[in-house]
């Protein structure tokens, strides 16, 4: 099994990448790494959501970002003797691929195309972080939440649905659960979404795209 961002590698490099990455299931509420841990493993999210956070001065949790399908975390494993610097917590039961620091170093030393693929993915990660900071500075909660709903929705039996909790959506939108619950209620009154038990049905995705800007 190989991460999607490495799928375009030449055949020999792709075969090596398939030997380097190993699948495993990460359970909601567990911790995949701690800030002080030596970064010996890089993770790729195949399906699901993983929250990266730190603790503030009062031991409050500060969400840095939420990584989803097609993204990596633990990139400090690409550096010698790096440490994770964050907590990593799956928001839902997630399917991941992992690779050790040693195997990654061999892969990239043998195949420059693999180095390029990692650089491109890390550049995209940086762009996402800059966009998140820009949204926090210039956008209200509603457009941030609309953007989070669009990112989280999946095709279901009755249309587009979201199975993340209000707290999970708050992490995605960089807000609080109370505020997200209030804004979701407003969107439901406007019939943009339908709130159900452990599920949100998106009735008008085009309206969410308009609001998200």
Coordinates of C-alpha atoms in Angstrom, one line a residue:
X1 CA 0.0 0.0 0.0
X2 CA 1.3 3.4 -1.0
X3 CA 0.4 7.0 -0.1
X4 CA -1.4 8.7 -3.0
X5 CA 1.3 11.5 -3.3
X6 CA 3.9 8.8 -4.1
X7 CA 1.7 7.0 -6.7
X8 CA 3.3 8.8 -9.6
X9 CA 6.9 7.7 -8.7
X10 CA 8.8 5.5 -11.2
X11 CA 8.0 1.8 -10.9
X12 CA 11.1 0.9 -8.9
X13 CA 10.7 3.8 -6.5
X14 CA 7.0 3.0 -6.1
X15 CA 7.8 -0.6 -5.3
X16 CA 10.2 0.5 -2.6
X17 CA 7.6 3.0 -1.2
X18 CA 5.1 0.1 -0.9
X19 CA 7.6 -1.8 1.3
X20 CA 8.3 1.3 3.4
X21 CA 4.7 2.2 4.4
X22 CA 2.6 -0.1 6.6
X23 CA -1.2 0.2 7.2
X24 CA -2.7 0.3 10.7
X25 CA -5.9 1.5 12.3
X26 CA -6.0 4.4 14.8
X27 CA -8.8 4.5 17.2
X28 CA -10.7 7.7 18.1
X29 CA -9.5 9.1 21.5
X30 CA -6.1 7.5 21.4
X31 CA -2.8 9.3 21.1
X32 CA -0.4 8.6 18.3
X33 CA 2.4 10.8 19.5
X34 CA 3.4 13.2 22.3
X35 CA 5.4 16.4 22.1
X36 CA 8.5 15.0 23.8
X37 CA 8.6 11.8 21.8
X38 CA 11.5 11.4 19.3
X39 CA 10.0 11.5 15.8
X40 CA 10.9 8.1 14.5
X41 CA 7.7 7.6 12.4
X42 CA 5.9 9.6 9.8
X43 CA 2.2 9.1 9.3
X44 CA -0.1 9.4 6.2
X45 CA -3.8 9.7 6.7
X46 CA -5.6 7.3 4.3
X47 CA -9.1 7.9 5.8
X48 CA -10.2 9.9 8.8
X49 CA -9.1 13.0 10.7
X50 CA -6.3 13.6 13.2
X51 CA -6.0 16.6 15.4
X52 CA -2.6 18.1 16.2
X53 CA -2.5 20.2 19.4
X54 CA -0.3 21.6 22.1
X55 CA -1.0 22.6 25.7
X56 CA -1.0 26.2 26.7
X57 CA 0.2 27.9 29.8
X58 CA -2.9 26.9 31.8
X59 CA -2.8 23.3 30.4
X60 CA -5.6 24.2 27.9
X61 CA -5.5 22.4 24.6
X62 CA -4.6 24.6 21.6
X63 CA -5.5 23.0 18.2
X64 CA -2.8 23.7 15.6
X65 CA -4.5 22.0 12.7
X66 CA -6.6 18.9 11.7
X67 CA -5.1 16.7 9.1
X68 CA -7.3 14.6 6.8
X69 CA -7.1 12.1 4.0
X70 CA -4.1 12.6 1.7
X71 CA -2.1 14.5 4.3
X72 CA 0.9 13.6 6.5
X73 CA 1.9 14.5 10.1
X74 CA 5.0 13.6 12.2
X75 CA 7.1 15.2 9.5
X76 CA 9.8 15.8 12.1
X77 CA 10.7 12.1 11.3
X78 CA 12.3 13.5 8.1
X79 CA 14.9 15.3 10.2
X80 CA 17.7 13.7 12.2
X81 CA 16.8 13.5 15.9
X82 CA 13.7 15.6 15.6
X83 CA 10.9 15.5 18.1
X84 CA 7.2 15.6 17.3
X85 CA 6.4 18.7 19.4
X86 CA 2.7 18.0 19.3
X87 CA 0.0 15.6 20.5
X88 CA -1.7 13.7 17.7
X89 CA -5.3 12.5 18.4
X90 CA -7.6 10.8 15.9
X91 CA -11.0 12.5 15.9
X92 CA -12.6 9.4 14.4
X93 CA -11.5 5.8 13.8
X94 CA -8.9 6.4 11.1
X95 CA -6.9 4.4 8.5
X96 CA -3.3 5.4 8.4
X97 CA 0.0 4.4 6.8
X98 CA 3.3 4.7 8.7
X99 CA 6.9 4.7 7.8
X100 CA 10.0 4.7 10.0
X101 CA 12.7 7.4 9.8
X102 CA 15.3 4.9 8.7
X103 CA 13.2 3.5 5.8
X104 CA 12.3 7.1 4.7
X105 CA 15.9 8.1 4.6
X106 CA 16.8 5.2 2.4
X107 CA 13.9 5.8 0.1
X108 CA 14.8 9.4 -0.4
X109 CA 18.5 8.8 -0.7
X110 CA 17.9 6.2 -3.5
X111 CA 15.2 8.1 -5.3
X112 CA 15.3 11.9 -5.8
X113 CA 11.7 11.8 -7.1
X114 CA 10.6 10.7 -3.7
X115 CA 12.3 13.7 -2.2
X116 CA 10.5 16.0 -4.6
X117 CA 7.1 14.4 -3.8
X118 CA 7.7 15.0 -0.1
X119 CA 8.7 18.6 -0.7
X120 CA 5.6 19.2 -2.7
X121 CA 3.4 17.7 0.0
X122 CA 5.1 19.7 2.7
X123 CA 4.7 22.9 0.7
X124 CA 0.9 22.2 0.5
X125 CA 0.9 21.6 4.2
X126 CA 2.5 25.0 4.8
X127 CA 0.0 26.7 2.4
X128 CA -2.8 25.1 4.4
X129 CA -1.4 26.4 7.7
X130 CA -1.1 29.9 6.2
X131 CA -4.6 29.7 5.0
X132 CA -5.8 28.7 8.4
X133 CA -4.1 31.6 10.0
X134 CA -5.5 34.0 7.4
X135 CA -9.0 32.6 8.0
X136 CA -8.7 33.1 11.7
X137 CA -7.6 36.7 11.2
X138 CA -10.1 37.8 8.5
X139 CA -13.1 35.4 8.6
X140 CA -15.9 35.1 11.0
X141 CA -17.0 31.7 12.4
X142 CA -19.7 31.1 9.8
X143 CA -17.5 31.0 6.7
X144 CA -14.9 29.0 8.6
X145 CA -17.5 26.5 9.7
X146 CA -18.9 26.3 6.2
X147 CA -15.5 25.5 4.9
X148 CA -15.1 22.8 7.6
X149 CA -18.5 21.2 6.7
X150 CA -17.5 21.1 3.0
X151 CA -14.2 19.4 3.9
X152 CA -15.9 16.8 6.2
X153 CA -18.9 15.9 4.1
X154 CA -19.0 12.5 2.4
X155 CA -21.5 10.8 0.0
X156 CA -24.1 8.9 2.0
X157 CA -27.3 7.0 1.3
X158 CA -29.4 10.2 1.5
X159 CA -26.8 12.6 0.0
X160 CA -23.9 14.5 1.5
X161 CA -23.5 13.8 5.2
X162 CA -21.1 14.6 8.0
X163 CA -20.5 12.3 11.0
X164 CA -18.1 14.4 13.0
X165 CA -19.3 15.7 16.4
X166 CA -19.8 19.4 17.1
X167 CA -16.5 19.4 19.1
X168 CA -14.7 17.9 16.1
X169 CA -16.1 20.5 13.8
X170 CA -15.0 23.2 16.3
X171 CA -11.5 21.9 16.0
X172 CA -11.7 22.0 12.2
X173 CA -13.2 25.5 12.2
X174 CA -10.9 26.9 15.0
X175 CA -13.9 27.8 17.2
X176 CA -15.7 26.5 20.3
X177 CA -18.3 23.8 20.5
X178 CA -20.9 26.2 21.9
X179 CA -20.4 28.6 19.0
X180 CA -20.4 25.8 16.4
X181 CA -23.6 24.4 17.8
X182 CA -25.3 27.8 17.6
X183 CA -24.2 28.4 14.0
X184 CA -25.2 24.9 13.0
X185 CA -28.7 25.7 14.4
X186 CA -28.8 28.8 12.3
X187 CA -27.8 26.9 9.1
X188 CA -30.5 24.3 10.0
X189 CA -33.2 27.0 10.3
X190 CA -32.1 28.2 6.8
X191 CA -32.5 24.6 5.6
X192 CA -28.9 24.6 4.4
X193 CA -28.3 21.5 6.6
X194 CA -30.4 19.0 8.5
X195 CA -29.3 18.1 12.1
X196 CA -29.7 14.5 13.1
X197 CA -28.4 12.1 15.7
X198 CA -24.7 11.9 15.2
X199 CA -25.1 13.0 11.7
X200 CA -25.5 16.2 9.7
X201 CA -27.1 16.1 6.3
X202 CA -26.0 18.8 3.8
X203 CA -29.1 19.9 1.9
X204 CA -27.5 22.8 0.0
X205 CA -23.8 22.4 -0.5
X206 CA -23.8 25.2 -3.0
X207 CA -24.9 27.6 -0.3
X208 CA -22.0 26.4 2.0
X209 CA -19.6 27.1 -0.9
X210 CA -21.0 30.6 -1.3
X211 CA -20.7 31.3 2.4
X212 CA -17.2 29.8 2.6
X213 CA -16.1 32.2 0.0

